[in-house]
Short mmCIF file of C-alpha atoms in Angstrom, two decimals:
data_model
loop_
_atom_site.label_atom_id
_atom_site.label_comp_id
_atom_site.label_asym_id
_atom_site.label_seq_id
_atom_site.Cartn_x
_atom_site.Cartn_y
_atom_site.Cartn_z
CA MET O 1 57.10 29.15 0.31
CA SER O 2 56.41 26.05 2.36
CA THR O 3 52.80 25.46 3.33
CA GLN O 4 53.67 22.88 5.92
CA LYS O 5 51.97 23.64 9.48
CA PRO O 6 53.98 23.47 12.49
CA ASN O 7 53.55 20.30 14.77
CA ASN O 8 50.42 20.52 16.66
CA ASP O 9 51.95 18.97 19.79
CA ALA O 10 54.35 21.68 19.98
CA LEU O 11 53.43 24.57 22.37
CA TRP O 12 55.84 27.03 20.54
CA GLY O 13 54.54 26.73 17.37
CA GLY O 14 52.92 29.95 16.29
CA ARG O 15 55.80 31.86 14.73
CA PHE O 16 56.80 28.82 12.54
CA SER O 17 55.64 28.33 8.85
CA GLU O 18 56.83 24.62 8.51
CA ALA O 19 57.08 21.50 10.63
CA THR O 20 59.97 20.59 12.55
CA ASP O 21 62.07 17.91 10.54
CA ALA O 22 61.26 14.38 12.01
CA PHE O 23 65.07 13.71 12.34
CA VAL O 24 65.67 17.14 14.17
CA GLN O 25 62.46 16.57 16.31
CA GLU O 26 64.00 13.63 17.77
CA PHE O 27 67.46 14.78 17.93
CA THR O 28 66.24 18.02 19.82
CA ALA O 29 63.91 15.91 22.26
CA SER O 30 65.06 15.58 25.78
CA VAL O 31 61.93 13.88 27.29
CA GLN O 32 63.65 10.41 26.78
CA PHE O 33 65.89 11.34 29.90
CA ASP O 34 64.41 14.54 31.53
CA GLN O 35 61.05 13.00 32.41
CA ARG O 36 62.91 11.49 35.65
CA MET O 37 62.45 15.22 36.81
CA ALA O 38 58.50 15.06 36.62
CA GLY O 39 57.96 15.16 40.19
CA GLU O 40 60.20 18.27 40.61
CA ASP O 41 58.62 19.97 37.53
CA ILE O 42 55.02 19.37 39.02
CA ARG O 43 56.27 20.59 42.20
CA GLY O 44 57.53 23.74 40.83
CA SER O 45 54.40 24.40 38.78
CA ARG O 46 52.36 23.75 41.68
CA ALA O 47 54.26 26.23 43.65
CA HIS O 48 54.39 28.72 40.71
CA ALA O 49 50.51 28.65 40.43
CA ARG O 50 50.01 29.19 44.00
CA MET O 51 52.15 32.33 43.85
CA LEU O 52 50.14 33.47 41.10
CA GLY O 53 47.03 33.14 43.06
CA VAL O 54 48.38 35.07 45.71
CA GLN O 55 49.29 37.89 43.27
CA GLY O 56 46.02 38.00 41.63
CA VAL O 57 47.26 36.86 38.37
CA LEU O 58 45.24 33.80 38.63
CA THR O 59 42.02 33.28 40.32
CA ALA O 60 41.65 30.91 43.28
CA ASP O 61 39.33 28.74 41.26
CA GLU O 62 42.03 28.59 38.41
CA VAL O 63 44.74 27.86 41.05
CA ASN O 64 42.42 24.87 42.14
CA GLN O 65 41.97 23.62 38.98
CA ILE O 66 45.58 23.55 38.11
CA ASP O 67 46.42 21.87 41.41
CA GLU O 68 44.08 19.13 41.16
CA GLY O 69 45.11 18.63 37.30
CA LEU O 70 48.77 18.25 38.21
CA GLN O 71 48.18 15.87 41.33
CA GLN O 72 46.07 13.62 38.51
CA ILE O 73 48.99 13.78 36.17
CA GLU O 74 51.61 12.95 39.08
CA ALA O 75 49.42 9.78 39.92
CA GLU O 76 49.46 8.84 36.22
CA ILE O 77 53.33 9.09 35.98
CA GLN O 78 53.82 7.30 39.19
CA ALA O 79 51.31 4.66 37.91
CA GLY O 80 53.18 4.36 34.59
CA GLU O 81 50.16 5.34 32.78
CA PHE O 82 51.48 8.73 31.55
CA GLU O 83 52.02 8.83 27.59
CA TRP O 84 55.34 10.71 27.01
CA SER O 85 55.70 12.34 23.59
CA ILE O 86 59.00 13.12 21.90
CA ALA O 87 56.81 15.75 19.68
CA ARG O 88 56.19 17.74 22.71
CA GLU O 89 60.23 17.70 23.27
CA ASP O 90 60.61 17.63 27.16
CA VAL O 91 59.23 16.82 30.43
CA HIS O 92 57.86 20.50 31.07
CA MET O 93 55.71 20.53 27.88
CA ASN O 94 54.52 17.03 27.79
CA ILE O 95 53.12 17.87 31.50
CA GLU O 96 51.71 21.13 30.54
CA ALA O 97 50.07 19.76 27.34
CA ARG O 98 48.36 17.16 29.49
CA LEU O 99 47.27 19.54 32.02
CA THR O 100 45.52 21.57 29.09
CA ASP O 101 43.94 18.09 28.15
CA LEU O 102 42.58 17.83 31.42
CA ILE O 103 41.41 21.09 32.49
CA GLY O 104 41.08 23.11 29.27
CA ASP O 105 42.25 26.69 28.55
CA VAL O 106 43.01 27.15 32.32
CA GLY O 107 46.05 24.95 31.85
CA LYS O 108 47.42 27.16 29.33
CA LYS O 109 47.85 30.03 31.97
CA LEU O 110 50.29 27.93 34.08
CA HIS O 111 53.11 29.21 32.14
CA THR O 112 52.14 32.69 32.94
CA GLY O 113 55.32 34.93 34.13
CA ARG O 114 57.84 31.79 33.55
CA SER O 115 59.82 30.25 30.83
CA ARG O 116 61.13 26.79 30.07
CA ASN O 117 64.58 28.27 30.93
CA ASP O 118 63.87 29.14 34.56
CA GLN O 119 61.69 26.29 34.78
CA VAL O 120 64.50 23.87 34.10
CA ALA O 121 66.83 25.44 36.27
CA THR O 122 64.54 25.22 39.14
CA ASP O 123 63.97 21.41 38.24
CA ILE O 124 67.38 20.38 38.16
CA ARG O 125 68.11 22.20 41.36
CA LEU O 126 65.31 20.47 43.26
CA TRP O 127 66.14 17.24 41.69
CA LEU O 128 69.74 17.62 42.49
CA ARG O 129 69.16 18.92 45.81
CA SER O 130 67.42 15.51 47.10
CA GLN O 131 70.11 13.45 45.14
CA ILE O 132 72.61 15.10 47.27
CA ASP O 133 70.95 13.90 50.25
CA ALA O 134 70.88 10.32 48.95
CA VAL O 135 74.74 10.50 48.48
CA LYS O 136 75.45 11.84 51.70
CA SER O 137 73.37 9.17 53.45
CA GLN O 138 75.34 6.65 51.44
CA ILE O 139 78.70 8.42 52.39
CA GLN O 140 77.55 8.17 56.10
CA ARG O 141 76.53 4.39 55.88
CA LEU O 142 79.84 3.47 54.55
CA GLN O 143 81.74 5.56 57.13
CA SER O 144 79.65 3.87 59.69
CA GLY O 145 80.81 0.54 58.49
CA ILE O 146 84.15 1.73 58.31
CA LEU O 147 84.19 2.67 62.02
CA THR O 148 82.82 -0.59 63.22
CA LEU O 149 85.58 -2.50 61.18
CA ALA O 150 88.14 -0.13 62.60
CA ASP O 151 87.11 -0.42 66.31
CA GLU O 152 86.96 -4.23 65.98
CA HIS O 153 90.64 -4.14 64.75
CA ALA O 154 92.10 -1.27 66.40
CA ASP O 155 95.01 -3.67 67.62
CA LEU O 156 95.72 -5.52 64.44
CA ILE O 157 99.13 -4.94 63.18
CA MET O 158 99.86 -4.37 59.46
CA PRO O 159 102.51 -2.77 57.45
CA GLY O 160 102.05 0.82 56.27
CA PHE O 161 103.38 1.37 53.05
CA THR O 162 104.89 4.37 50.93
CA HIS O 163 105.63 3.81 47.29
CA LEU O 164 104.08 0.44 48.10
CA GLN O 165 107.16 -0.49 50.07
CA THR O 166 106.93 -1.50 53.74
CA ALA O 167 107.38 1.74 55.68
CA GLN O 168 106.36 1.68 59.19
CA PRO O 169 104.02 -0.63 61.15
CA VAL O 170 100.41 0.70 61.74
CA THR O 171 97.07 -0.89 62.59
CA PHE O 172 94.17 -1.95 60.44
CA GLY O 173 91.99 0.15 62.38
CA HIS O 174 94.31 3.20 61.67
CA HIS O 175 94.28 2.38 58.06
CA LEU O 176 90.67 2.22 57.73
CA LEU O 177 90.19 5.46 59.68
CA ALA O 178 92.54 7.12 56.84
CA TRP O 179 89.57 5.88 54.23
CA TYR O 180 86.98 7.37 56.88
CA GLU O 181 88.77 10.84 56.53
CA MET O 182 88.65 10.87 52.76
CA LEU O 183 85.03 10.37 52.91
CA ASP O 184 84.45 13.04 55.71
CA ARG O 185 85.90 15.51 53.32
CA ASP O 186 83.74 14.18 50.36
CA TYR O 187 80.69 14.54 52.73
CA GLN O 188 81.62 18.16 53.65
CA ARG O 189 82.01 18.87 49.64
CA PHE O 190 78.65 17.77 48.76
CA ASP O 191 77.09 19.53 51.78
CA ASP O 192 78.82 22.83 50.96
CA ALA O 193 77.85 22.42 47.21
CA GLN O 194 74.23 21.62 48.26
CA SER O 195 74.03 24.88 50.45
CA ARG O 196 75.42 26.94 47.70
CA MET O 197 73.10 25.66 45.08
CA ASN O 198 69.91 26.23 47.30
CA ARG O 199 68.67 29.29 45.54
CA CYS O 200 65.51 29.48 43.31
CA PRO O 201 65.68 30.61 39.68
CA LEU O 202 62.07 30.43 39.21
CA GLY O 203 60.80 33.83 38.17
CA ALA O 204 64.04 34.78 36.09
CA ALA O 205 61.63 33.69 33.26
CA ALA O 206 63.67 33.55 29.65
CA LEU O 207 66.41 35.84 30.97
CA ALA O 208 64.94 39.29 31.55
CA GLY O 209 62.35 38.53 34.41
CA THR O 210 58.67 39.20 33.74
CA THR O 211 56.50 42.26 33.68
CA PHE O 212 53.80 40.22 35.85
CA PRO O 213 53.87 41.16 39.58
CA ILE O 214 55.48 37.98 41.08
CA ASP O 215 56.69 37.21 44.17
CA ARG O 216 59.85 35.24 43.85
CA HIS O 217 60.48 34.90 47.42
CA PHE O 218 57.19 33.07 47.84
CA THR O 219 58.03 30.39 45.43
CA ALA O 220 61.55 30.14 46.87
CA ARG O 221 60.10 29.33 50.21
CA GLU O 222 57.44 26.82 48.78
CA LEU O 223 60.23 24.91 47.45
CA GLY O 224 62.61 25.03 50.38
CA PHE O 225 65.01 27.18 48.84
CA ASP O 226 67.10 29.60 51.13
CA ALA O 227 66.34 32.41 48.75
CA PRO O 228 65.54 33.24 45.08
CA THR O 229 68.60 33.82 42.70
CA ARG O 230 69.66 37.47 42.24
CA ASN O 231 70.17 38.08 38.74
CA SER O 232 67.80 36.83 36.02
CA LEU O 233 70.48 36.48 33.24
CA ASP O 234 72.61 34.41 35.69
CA SER O 235 69.67 32.44 37.05
CA VAL O 236 68.99 30.73 33.75
CA SER O 237 72.44 29.83 32.58
CA ASP O 238 74.22 28.86 35.72
CA ARG O 239 75.33 25.50 35.75
CA ASP O 240 78.21 25.95 38.43
CA PHE O 241 76.10 23.95 40.92
CA ALA O 242 76.14 20.93 38.28
CA MET O 243 79.81 21.24 37.76
CA GLU O 244 80.35 21.63 41.30
CA PHE O 245 78.52 18.44 42.23
CA LEU O 246 80.27 16.47 39.31
CA SER O 247 83.69 17.79 40.78
CA ALA O 248 82.84 16.45 44.38
CA ALA O 249 81.33 13.21 42.80
CA SER O 250 84.75 12.85 40.77
CA ILE O 251 86.84 13.35 43.86
CA THR O 252 84.75 10.92 45.79
CA SER O 253 84.98 8.29 42.85
CA ILE O 254 88.91 8.78 42.90
CA HIS O 255 88.80 8.15 46.79
CA LEU O 256 86.75 5.04 46.11
CA THR O 257 89.49 3.79 43.58
CA ARG O 258 92.21 4.22 45.99
CA MET O 259 90.36 2.01 48.53
CA SER O 260 89.47 -0.36 45.73
CA GLU O 261 93.08 -0.78 44.73
CA GLU O 262 94.03 -1.65 48.07
CA LEU O 263 91.20 -4.20 48.50
CA ILE O 264 92.42 -5.64 45.03
CA ILE O 265 96.03 -5.86 46.33
CA TRP O 266 95.29 -7.06 49.85
CA ALA O 267 92.87 -9.97 48.47
CA SER O 268 95.59 -11.56 46.21
CA ALA O 269 97.25 -14.54 47.14
CA GLN O 270 100.62 -12.52 47.17
CA PHE O 271 99.26 -10.51 49.99
CA ASN O 272 96.50 -12.62 51.50
CA PHE O 273 95.65 -9.69 54.03
CA ILE O 274 91.93 -10.06 53.83
CA ASP O 275 89.00 -12.11 52.72
CA LEU O 276 86.38 -10.56 50.66
CA PRO O 277 82.75 -12.00 51.13
CA ASP O 278 81.76 -14.25 48.28
CA ARG O 279 78.75 -12.57 47.53
CA PHE O 280 80.82 -9.69 46.25
CA CYS O 281 83.25 -11.80 44.10
CA THR O 282 82.79 -13.95 41.07
CA GLY O 283 84.55 -17.01 39.74
CA SER O 284 86.35 -17.69 36.47
CA SER O 285 84.80 -19.57 33.61
CA ILE O 286 88.09 -21.60 33.05
CA MET O 287 90.19 -21.54 36.25
CA PRO O 288 88.00 -22.92 39.12
CA GLN O 289 90.33 -21.62 41.80
CA LYS O 290 89.57 -18.07 40.96
CA LYS O 291 87.85 -15.63 43.27
CA ASN O 292 87.74 -12.43 41.64
CA PRO O 293 87.29 -8.88 43.48
CA ASP O 294 84.76 -7.72 40.87
CA VAL O 295 82.94 -5.13 43.04
CA PRO O 296 86.34 -3.17 43.80
CA GLU O 297 87.19 -3.74 40.44
CA LEU O 298 84.15 -2.24 38.81
CA VAL O 299 84.13 0.86 41.02
CA ARG O 300 87.53 1.44 39.95
CA GLY O 301 86.39 1.24 36.31
CA LYS O 302 83.27 3.47 37.07
CA SER O 303 85.37 6.12 38.23
CA GLY O 304 86.19 6.82 34.74
CA ARG O 305 82.69 7.56 33.68
CA VAL O 306 81.94 10.00 36.62
CA VAL O 307 85.50 12.09 35.71
CA GLY O 308 84.71 11.99 32.15
CA HIS O 309 81.06 13.35 32.87
CA LEU O 310 82.75 16.29 34.78
CA MET O 311 85.05 16.99 31.80
CA SER O 312 81.89 16.75 29.60
CA LEU O 313 80.12 19.50 31.38
CA LEU O 314 83.19 21.80 31.55
CA MET O 315 83.47 21.56 28.10
CA LEU O 316 79.77 22.45 27.50
CA MET O 317 79.95 25.45 29.50
CA LYS O 318 83.03 26.75 28.04
CA SER O 319 82.59 29.98 26.19
CA GLN O 320 78.93 30.07 26.46
CA PRO O 321 77.65 33.55 26.04
CA LEU O 322 74.77 34.76 28.27
CA ALA O 323 71.93 33.72 28.84
CA TYR O 324 70.46 30.27 28.19
CA ASN O 325 71.47 28.14 24.96
CA LYS O 326 70.55 24.78 23.55
CA ASP O 327 73.98 23.49 24.54
CA ASN O 328 72.62 23.26 28.36
CA GLN O 329 70.08 20.54 27.21
CA GLU O 330 73.34 18.54 27.35
CA ASP O 331 73.76 19.19 31.14
CA LYS O 332 71.48 16.32 32.15
CA GLU O 333 72.62 12.98 30.75
CA PRO O 334 75.94 13.40 32.52
CA LEU O 335 74.44 14.58 35.79
CA PHE O 336 71.90 11.76 35.92
CA ASP O 337 74.38 8.98 35.02
CA THR O 338 76.93 10.29 37.72
CA VAL O 339 74.30 10.40 40.49
CA ASP O 340 73.41 6.88 39.45
CA THR O 341 76.91 5.51 39.06
CA LEU O 342 78.24 7.09 42.28
CA MET O 343 75.25 5.67 44.31
CA GLY O 344 75.59 2.10 43.04
CA CYS O 345 79.62 2.55 43.99
CA LEU O 346 78.71 3.92 47.62
CA MET O 347 75.90 1.12 47.94
CA SER O 348 78.21 -1.48 47.05
CA PHE O 349 81.11 -0.36 49.28
CA ALA O 350 78.50 0.48 52.21
CA ASP O 351 77.43 -3.28 52.16
CA MET O 352 80.79 -4.95 51.46
CA VAL O 353 83.07 -3.02 53.59
CA PRO O 354 81.90 -4.07 57.10
CA ALA O 355 81.92 -7.63 55.93
CA ILE O 356 85.89 -7.53 55.26
CA VAL O 357 87.58 -10.28 57.17
CA PRO O 358 91.29 -9.64 57.84
CA ASN O 359 94.12 -12.26 58.05
CA ALA O 360 96.17 -11.29 61.15
CA ASP O 361 98.85 -13.50 60.58
CA ALA O 362 99.54 -12.59 57.08
CA MET O 363 99.44 -8.91 58.10
CA ARG O 364 101.99 -9.51 60.96
CA GLU O 365 104.33 -11.68 58.80
CA ALA O 366 104.21 -9.14 56.17
CA THR O 367 104.96 -6.33 58.87
CA LEU O 368 108.07 -8.23 59.99
CA LYS O 369 109.50 -8.05 56.56
CA GLY O 370 111.04 -4.75 55.10
CA PHE O 371 112.58 -3.43 58.30
CA ALA O 372 109.32 -1.68 59.35
CA THR O 373 110.89 -0.63 62.86
CA ALA O 374 114.10 0.98 61.38
CA THR O 375 112.53 4.37 62.18
CA ASP O 376 111.88 3.55 65.68
CA LEU O 377 115.63 2.59 66.12
CA ALA O 378 116.72 6.02 64.71
CA ASP O 379 114.37 7.62 67.15
CA TYR O 380 115.72 5.53 69.89
CA LEU O 381 119.34 6.69 69.05
CA VAL O 382 118.13 10.37 69.03
CA ARG O 383 116.82 9.95 72.46
CA LYS O 384 120.11 8.94 73.50
CA GLY O 385 121.79 12.01 72.40
CA LEU O 386 122.57 11.07 68.60
CA PRO O 387 121.55 13.82 66.07
CA PHE O 388 118.86 12.70 63.81
CA ARG O 389 120.95 12.56 60.76
CA ASP O 390 123.75 10.56 62.43
CA ALA O 391 121.00 8.15 63.72
CA HIS O 392 119.88 7.63 60.30
CA ASP O 393 123.34 6.57 58.96
CA VAL O 394 123.79 4.15 61.67
CA VAL O 395 120.55 2.52 61.18
CA GLY O 396 121.08 2.39 57.32
CA ALA O 397 124.22 0.49 57.89
CA ALA O 398 122.37 -1.70 60.44
CA VAL O 399 119.45 -2.29 57.84
CA GLY O 400 122.37 -2.95 54.97
CA ALA O 401 123.68 -5.76 57.39
CA GLY O 402 120.43 -7.03 57.95
CA VAL O 403 119.56 -7.20 54.17
CA ALA O 404 122.94 -8.97 53.54
CA ASN O 405 122.13 -11.44 56.18
CA GLY O 406 118.47 -12.10 55.73
CA ARG O 407 117.77 -10.83 59.23
CA ASP O 408 115.38 -8.34 60.76
CA LEU O 409 116.71 -5.65 63.28
CA ALA O 410 114.91 -7.44 66.05
CA GLU O 411 116.86 -10.62 65.48
CA PHE O 412 120.09 -9.01 66.01
CA SER O 413 121.64 -9.75 69.22
CA LEU O 414 122.51 -6.68 71.49
CA ALA O 415 126.12 -7.18 70.91
CA GLU O 416 125.62 -7.00 67.24
CA LEU O 417 123.43 -3.72 67.63
CA GLN O 418 126.01 -2.11 69.66
CA ALA O 419 128.49 -2.51 67.16
CA PHE O 420 126.94 -0.22 65.10
CA ASP O 421 126.50 2.46 67.95
CA ALA O 422 127.72 2.18 71.77
CA ARG O 423 124.66 4.02 72.98
CA ILE O 424 122.43 0.92 72.19
CA GLU O 425 121.22 -0.80 75.37
CA ALA O 426 118.91 -3.78 76.24
CA ASP O 427 115.93 -1.64 76.32
CA VAL O 428 116.25 -1.03 72.45
CA PHE O 429 114.28 -4.39 71.96
CA ASP O 430 111.00 -2.56 73.56
CA VAL O 431 111.18 -0.37 70.42
CA LEU O 432 112.00 -3.09 67.93
CA THR O 433 108.79 -4.87 68.44
CA LEU O 434 105.64 -4.25 66.18
CA GLU O 435 103.41 -3.50 69.36
CA GLY O 436 106.08 -1.19 70.91
CA SER O 437 106.30 0.67 67.31
CA VAL O 438 102.63 1.14 67.06
CA ASN O 439 102.05 1.85 70.79
CA ALA O 440 104.87 4.57 71.08
CA ARG O 441 102.86 6.85 68.52
CA ASP O 442 100.25 7.68 70.95
CA HIS O 443 99.39 11.29 69.94
CA PHE O 444 96.56 12.89 68.22
CA GLY O 445 96.29 11.26 64.80
CA GLY O 446 98.61 8.45 65.60
CA THR O 447 98.73 4.70 65.19
CA ALA O 448 98.25 3.73 69.00
CA PRO O 449 95.08 1.36 69.47
CA ASN O 450 93.90 3.71 72.06
CA GLN O 451 94.28 6.68 69.60
CA VAL O 452 92.48 4.46 67.09
CA ARG O 453 89.61 3.72 69.60
CA ARG O 454 89.28 7.37 70.55
CA GLN O 455 88.85 8.58 67.04
CA VAL O 456 86.58 6.08 66.19
CA ALA O 457 84.35 7.25 69.16
CA GLU O 458 84.49 10.90 68.29
CA ALA O 459 83.82 10.22 64.69
CA ARG O 460 80.61 8.28 65.81
CA ALA O 461 79.54 11.01 67.97
CA ARG O 462 79.74 13.27 64.89
CA LEU O 463 77.79 10.93 62.64
CA GLY O 464 75.02 10.89 65.20
#
């Protein structure tokens, strides 16, 4: 039988008769990454201690000692003077051990009526709640930049695409508002997830609650939660809120990749629709003419990390029995990296997008290619009494002639157009112009410049 003593730094060693293997100690420790929740851990501990004082579990003097000790620890951490120890496993035990060093046995009373299980569940929610606030702020900053650019270029005509083929004329402002709408849904998803996660697990203890006369509503209020969680088993094992955040982050990342891809294409010499500011681009070590859109490319690439973290957490929780399992320690690194990655992507876009300079001539020239007003001609014929399917056939024949002769529909003479259908009159050229096309779509959500400006104004009012 081993006579090794458990590690003196561990706060749970009483049951063990031998020390933790050195590799296992390092392998199972989480303090290397969960120390970033130190502020939340201290905040939760202070609220817990106040509640124990109100309930008579701790004396007023003991609560004061704990509170002062935790304030000192927080100051040490902020000053970079706190000594983190892998032997103490995680952020919680490091702080508790230091508290005991500072105030003696009173520090050991802090853990009364709670477990690391409900403690970490509370810390993560507190931390993620504040991070969602930061993410939402960056989304709105990017939206504000998009609105400024859209308002400035509400009249700038460009080709709208389907299948990356010229479809119909739109405006640059209208296209940018499509990006705004993506981000608006993203904001709502984060806001919704934040509301659903705002329940306090503290007091669920390890899994079954505690025999002490705690007041979970008190700690929930102290920590800014809407209410305590309702079931102690679910409280410590639930990571739905983290998966939901990662899902919202993944969708936002995918939206940013769609924007990135368009920026990359538009900035190419083949399109030349926009110029990205030099400060968001790099050059080539061998080709002196190159201006590479590195920021959109990196944002496009980083989406893989975010989506991968969602898959990781989904697999982490798959088939886990209630309640807490050590597997759940693996929830933090994907969560932390997702927040860091998403924030970096949003911040870079929020800085870059308002500084985009569109090339109006290139956009217009591209819109004049590909028979972008063909649908307008079909609609014109419908208004002249021709059923739409027949009008579609007529315009298809006209487009075929244009392809054969290398001419746009607007370049045909009236007589040439009337050869396809006698209903066509001189007013047809009003709908075959690019301006006529976009202005004709003057309805809610349409491409008309006045609609774009109205949507910008309404969106700005919502942003506040």
